[in-house]
XYZ file of C-alpha atoms in Angstrom:
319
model
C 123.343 51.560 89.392
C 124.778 55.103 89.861
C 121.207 56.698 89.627
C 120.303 53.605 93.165
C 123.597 55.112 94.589
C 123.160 58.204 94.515
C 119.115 58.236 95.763
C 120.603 56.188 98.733
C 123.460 58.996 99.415
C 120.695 61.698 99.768
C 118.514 59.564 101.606
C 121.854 59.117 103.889
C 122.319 62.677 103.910
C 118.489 63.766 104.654
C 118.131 61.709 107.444
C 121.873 62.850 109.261
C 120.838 66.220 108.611
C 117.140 65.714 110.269
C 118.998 63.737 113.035
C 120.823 66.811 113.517
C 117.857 68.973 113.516
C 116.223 66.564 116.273
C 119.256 66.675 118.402
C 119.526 70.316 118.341
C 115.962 71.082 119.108
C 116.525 68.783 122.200
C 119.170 71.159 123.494
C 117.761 73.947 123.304
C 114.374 72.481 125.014
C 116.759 71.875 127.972
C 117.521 75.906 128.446
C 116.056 77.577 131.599
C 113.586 80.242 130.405
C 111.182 81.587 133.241
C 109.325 84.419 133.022
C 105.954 85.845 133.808
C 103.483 87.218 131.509
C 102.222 90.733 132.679
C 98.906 91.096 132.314
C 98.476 95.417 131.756
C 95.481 95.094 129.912
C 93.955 92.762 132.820
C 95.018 95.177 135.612
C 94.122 98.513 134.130
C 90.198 96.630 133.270
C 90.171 95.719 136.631
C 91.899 98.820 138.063
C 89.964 101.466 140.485
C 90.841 105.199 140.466
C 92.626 104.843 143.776
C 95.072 102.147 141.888
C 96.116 104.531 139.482
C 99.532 105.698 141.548
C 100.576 101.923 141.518
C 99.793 101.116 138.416
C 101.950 104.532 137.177
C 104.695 102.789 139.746
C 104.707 99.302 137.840
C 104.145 100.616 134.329
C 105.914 104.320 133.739
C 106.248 104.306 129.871
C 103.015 103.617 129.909
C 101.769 107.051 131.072
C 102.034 110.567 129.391
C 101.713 113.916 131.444
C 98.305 114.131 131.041
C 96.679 114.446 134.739
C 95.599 111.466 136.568
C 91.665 112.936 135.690
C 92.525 111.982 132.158
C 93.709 108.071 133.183
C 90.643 108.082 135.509
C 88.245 109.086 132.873
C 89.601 106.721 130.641
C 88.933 103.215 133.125
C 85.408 104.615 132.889
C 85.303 105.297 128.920
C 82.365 102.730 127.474
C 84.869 102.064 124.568
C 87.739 101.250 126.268
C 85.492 99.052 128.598
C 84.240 97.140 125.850
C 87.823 96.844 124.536
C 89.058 95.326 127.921
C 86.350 93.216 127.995
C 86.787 91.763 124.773
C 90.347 91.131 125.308
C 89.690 89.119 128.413
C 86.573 87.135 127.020
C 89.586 86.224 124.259
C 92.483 85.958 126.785
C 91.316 84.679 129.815
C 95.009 83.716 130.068
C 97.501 83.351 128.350
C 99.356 80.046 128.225
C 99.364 78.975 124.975
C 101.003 81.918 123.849
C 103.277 81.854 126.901
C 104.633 78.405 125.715
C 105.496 79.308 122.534
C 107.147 82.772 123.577
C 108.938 80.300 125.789
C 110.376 78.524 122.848
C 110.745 81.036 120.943
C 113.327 82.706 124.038
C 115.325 79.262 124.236
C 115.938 79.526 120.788
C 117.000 83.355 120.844
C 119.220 81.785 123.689
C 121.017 79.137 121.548
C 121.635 81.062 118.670
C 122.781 84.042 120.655
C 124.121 83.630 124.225
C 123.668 87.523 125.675
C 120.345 87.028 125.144
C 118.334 87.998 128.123
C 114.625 86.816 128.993
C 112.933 90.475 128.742
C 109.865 91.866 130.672
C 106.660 91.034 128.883
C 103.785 92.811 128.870
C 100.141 92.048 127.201
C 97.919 95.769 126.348
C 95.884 97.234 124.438
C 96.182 100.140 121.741
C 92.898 100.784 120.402
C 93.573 98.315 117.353
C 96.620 99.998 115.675
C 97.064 97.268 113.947
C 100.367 98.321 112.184
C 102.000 98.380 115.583
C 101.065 94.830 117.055
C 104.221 94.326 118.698
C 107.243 96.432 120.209
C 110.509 94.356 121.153
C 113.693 95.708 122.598
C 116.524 94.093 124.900
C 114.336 94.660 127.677
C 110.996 94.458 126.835
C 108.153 92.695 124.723
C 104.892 94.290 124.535
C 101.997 92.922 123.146
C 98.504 94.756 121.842
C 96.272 91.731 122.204
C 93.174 93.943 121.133
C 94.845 92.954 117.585
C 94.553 89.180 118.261
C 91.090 88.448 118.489
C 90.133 87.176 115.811
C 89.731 88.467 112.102
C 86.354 88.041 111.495
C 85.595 90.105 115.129
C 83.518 93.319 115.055
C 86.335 95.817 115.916
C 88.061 95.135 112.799
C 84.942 95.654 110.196
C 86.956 98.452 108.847
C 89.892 96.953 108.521
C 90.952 95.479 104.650
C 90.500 91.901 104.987
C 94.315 90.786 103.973
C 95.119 92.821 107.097
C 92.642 91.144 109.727
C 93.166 88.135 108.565
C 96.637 87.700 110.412
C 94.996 89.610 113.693
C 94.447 86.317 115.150
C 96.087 84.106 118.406
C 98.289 82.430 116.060
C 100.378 85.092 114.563
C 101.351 86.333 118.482
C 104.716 84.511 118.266
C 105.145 84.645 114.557
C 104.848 88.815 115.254
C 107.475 89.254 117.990
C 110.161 86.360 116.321
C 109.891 89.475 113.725
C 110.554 92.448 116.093
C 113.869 90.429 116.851
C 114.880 89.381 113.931
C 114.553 93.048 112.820
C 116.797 93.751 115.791
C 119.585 90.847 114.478
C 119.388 91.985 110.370
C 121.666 93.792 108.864
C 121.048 95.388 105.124
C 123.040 98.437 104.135
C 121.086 99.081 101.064
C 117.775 98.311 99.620
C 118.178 99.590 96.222
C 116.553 96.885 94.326
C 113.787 94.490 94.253
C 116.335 91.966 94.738
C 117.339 93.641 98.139
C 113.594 93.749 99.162
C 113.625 90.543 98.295
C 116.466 88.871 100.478
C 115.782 91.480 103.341
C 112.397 90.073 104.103
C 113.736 86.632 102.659
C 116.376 86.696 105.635
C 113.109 87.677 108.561
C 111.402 84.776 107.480
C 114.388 82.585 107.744
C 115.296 83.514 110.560
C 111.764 82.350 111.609
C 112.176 78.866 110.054
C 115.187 78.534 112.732
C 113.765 80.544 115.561
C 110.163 79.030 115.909
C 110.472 75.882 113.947
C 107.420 75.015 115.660
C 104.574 76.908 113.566
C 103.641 76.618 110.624
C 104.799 78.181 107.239
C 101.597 79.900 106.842
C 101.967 81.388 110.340
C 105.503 82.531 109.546
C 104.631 84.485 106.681
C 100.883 85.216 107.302
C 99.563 83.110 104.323
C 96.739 80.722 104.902
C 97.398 77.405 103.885
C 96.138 77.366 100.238
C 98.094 80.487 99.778
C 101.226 78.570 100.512
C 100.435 75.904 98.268
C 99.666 78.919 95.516
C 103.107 80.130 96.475
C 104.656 76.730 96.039
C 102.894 75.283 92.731
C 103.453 78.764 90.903
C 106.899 79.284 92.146
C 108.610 78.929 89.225
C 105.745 80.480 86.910
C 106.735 83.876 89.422
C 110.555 83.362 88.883
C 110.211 83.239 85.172
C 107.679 86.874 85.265
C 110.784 88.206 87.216
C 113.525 87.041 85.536
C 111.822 87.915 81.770
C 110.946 91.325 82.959
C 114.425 92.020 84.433
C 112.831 93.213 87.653
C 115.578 91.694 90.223
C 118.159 94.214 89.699
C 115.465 97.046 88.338
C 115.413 99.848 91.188
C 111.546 100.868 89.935
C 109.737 102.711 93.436
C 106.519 100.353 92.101
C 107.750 97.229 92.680
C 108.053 96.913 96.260
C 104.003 98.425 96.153
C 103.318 95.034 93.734
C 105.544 92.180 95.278
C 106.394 92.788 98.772
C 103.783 95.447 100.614
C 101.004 93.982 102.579
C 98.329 93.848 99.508
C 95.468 91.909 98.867
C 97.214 90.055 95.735
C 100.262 90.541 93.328
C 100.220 92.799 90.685
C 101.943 91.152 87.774
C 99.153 92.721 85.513
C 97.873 89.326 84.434
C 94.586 87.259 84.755
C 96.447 85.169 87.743
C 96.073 88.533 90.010
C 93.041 87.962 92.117
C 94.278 84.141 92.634
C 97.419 85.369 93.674
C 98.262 86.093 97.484
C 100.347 89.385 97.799
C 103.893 89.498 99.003
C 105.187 86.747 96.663
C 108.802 89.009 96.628
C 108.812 88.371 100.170
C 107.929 84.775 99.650
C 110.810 84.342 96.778
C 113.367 85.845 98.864
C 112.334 83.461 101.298
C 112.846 80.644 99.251
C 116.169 81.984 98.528
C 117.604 82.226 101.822
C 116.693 78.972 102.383
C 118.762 77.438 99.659
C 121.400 80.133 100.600
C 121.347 78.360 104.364
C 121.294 74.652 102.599
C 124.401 75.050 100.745
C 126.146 76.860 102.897
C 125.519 75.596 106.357
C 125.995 79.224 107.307
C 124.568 79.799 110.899
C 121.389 82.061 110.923
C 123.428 84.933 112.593
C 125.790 84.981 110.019
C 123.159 84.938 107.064
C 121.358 87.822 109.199
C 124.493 89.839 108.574
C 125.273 89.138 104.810
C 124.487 91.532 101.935
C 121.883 90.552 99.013
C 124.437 89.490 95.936
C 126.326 87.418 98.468
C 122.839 85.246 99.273
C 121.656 85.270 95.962
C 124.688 84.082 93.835
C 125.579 81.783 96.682
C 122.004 80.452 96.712
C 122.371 78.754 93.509
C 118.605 79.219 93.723
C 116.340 77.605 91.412
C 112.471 77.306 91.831
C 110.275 74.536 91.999
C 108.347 73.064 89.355
């Protein structure tokens, strides 16, 4: 009888808490968020020599003190042509990304209420891939020469764990990071465990932020490596807590559990099935639990140190 009651008290409690969720989600729909998409990439493809002065007008940081010959002989250069044209075959526009920026804005808006819609901008950057995105209070700029695709041409020479997430979907997921970046606080990471809750705490805050995509999009996993994540979760906490790597301050680790890699490095045969990153994924999973028992709002958890998530958490993995 106790074992009925108590299956019907978190069935209650589930479906308040999801009620919540819904009615939340309906607010923040409601919040005014217009902006315009500037399209940089689109004017300087389509730009003449005599449109160079007003383009320098609209876009400033965009130009260095090289001479206007230099700009001039770069609208004609064949590989920047074929980069611009690639970008617009890809992003003839750019709504569906639009909408979810959107969303992504009215929830930066709810949880934070001197938020301010920013400029943003769509370019290109000859493919440095390791700078995507750039987000301050004022502006979001966008390198959509590394969204188009990972299987395209331009990224042959790219490791394939990177060009897999240099596709449409991971637009949003990429600039939901550059803010939450610009929200956490971490005064020290020491130890793996730090690593662990400081990317645990930018992947939460994308769980609140842009409940929309998918986990896989949030942490840049396809979807069987999610479900790798999830049915060797607590196979990964046991490795960690056996080796006594949480607290262990070892430069290596963040090279084998949290840097963009190909796999894990736990030294075992389960390597090469493993997707890398699984500290970030943990800390993840912590955070989350941290959230659940607390009710702490995201800008609050943004703000708290490591121990305080973890023993709060009362984290334990699935199995």
């Amino acid at each position: 009888m106790k074992v009925r009651i108590y299956i019907i008290l978190i069935l209650v409690f589930a479906f308040v808490s999801c009620n919540e969720d819904s009615k939340i989600e309906q607010e923040i729909a409601k919040i005014e968020m217009n902006f315009e998409v500037e399209r940089f990439d689109k004017a300087f493809f389509e730009a003449k020599s005599q449109d160079l002065q007003n383009l320098k007008n609209q876009y400033p940081f965009f130009f260095s003190s090289d001479p206007d010959s230099f700009w001039i002989e770069k609208m004609k250069d064949s590989l920047q042509r074929e980069l611009l044209k690639e970008v617009q075959h890809e992003y003839p526009d750019f709504n569906t990304s639009k909408t979810e920026i959107q969303s992504l804005f009215q929830h930066l808006k709810y949880y934070d209420k001197s938020f301010s819609i920013p400029r943003v901008i769509t370019l290109t950057n000859d493919v440095a891939y390791r700078d995507k995105t750039f987000v301050n209070d004022s502006i979001v700029l966008i390198a959509l020469d590394n969204y188009l695709g990972a299987q395209h041409d331009f990224y042959q020479n790219i490791p394939m764990y990177i060009a897999e997430n240099m596709k449409k979907s991971q637009i949003v997921s990429d600039v939901a990071n550059g803010y939450a970046t610009k929200y956490l606080f971490q005064s020290t990471k020491r130890t793996l465990l730090d690593e662990m809750i400081y990317h645990g705490k930018l992947l939460y805050f994308k769980d609140v932020m842009i409940p929309f995509k998918t986990d896989a999009d949030k942490i840049g996993y396809s979807e069987a490596q999610v479900k790798w994540a999830e049915a060797n979760e607590s196979q990964i906490w046991s490795y960690f807590i056996e080796k006594e790597l949480l607290y262990s301050t070892d430069s290596k680790l963040p090279g084998r559990f949290i840097s963009d890699a190909p796999f894990s490095k736990f030294y075992l045969e389960l390597d090469n099935e493993s997707p890398g990153r699984l500290g970030q994924y943990l800390g993840w999973q912590i955070v989350r639990a941290y959230a659940k028992n607390t009710g702490d709002d995201v800008m609050k958890i943004m703000q708290l140190g490591s121990e305080e998530i973890f023993n709060k958490s009362k984290f334990k993995p699935k199995k």
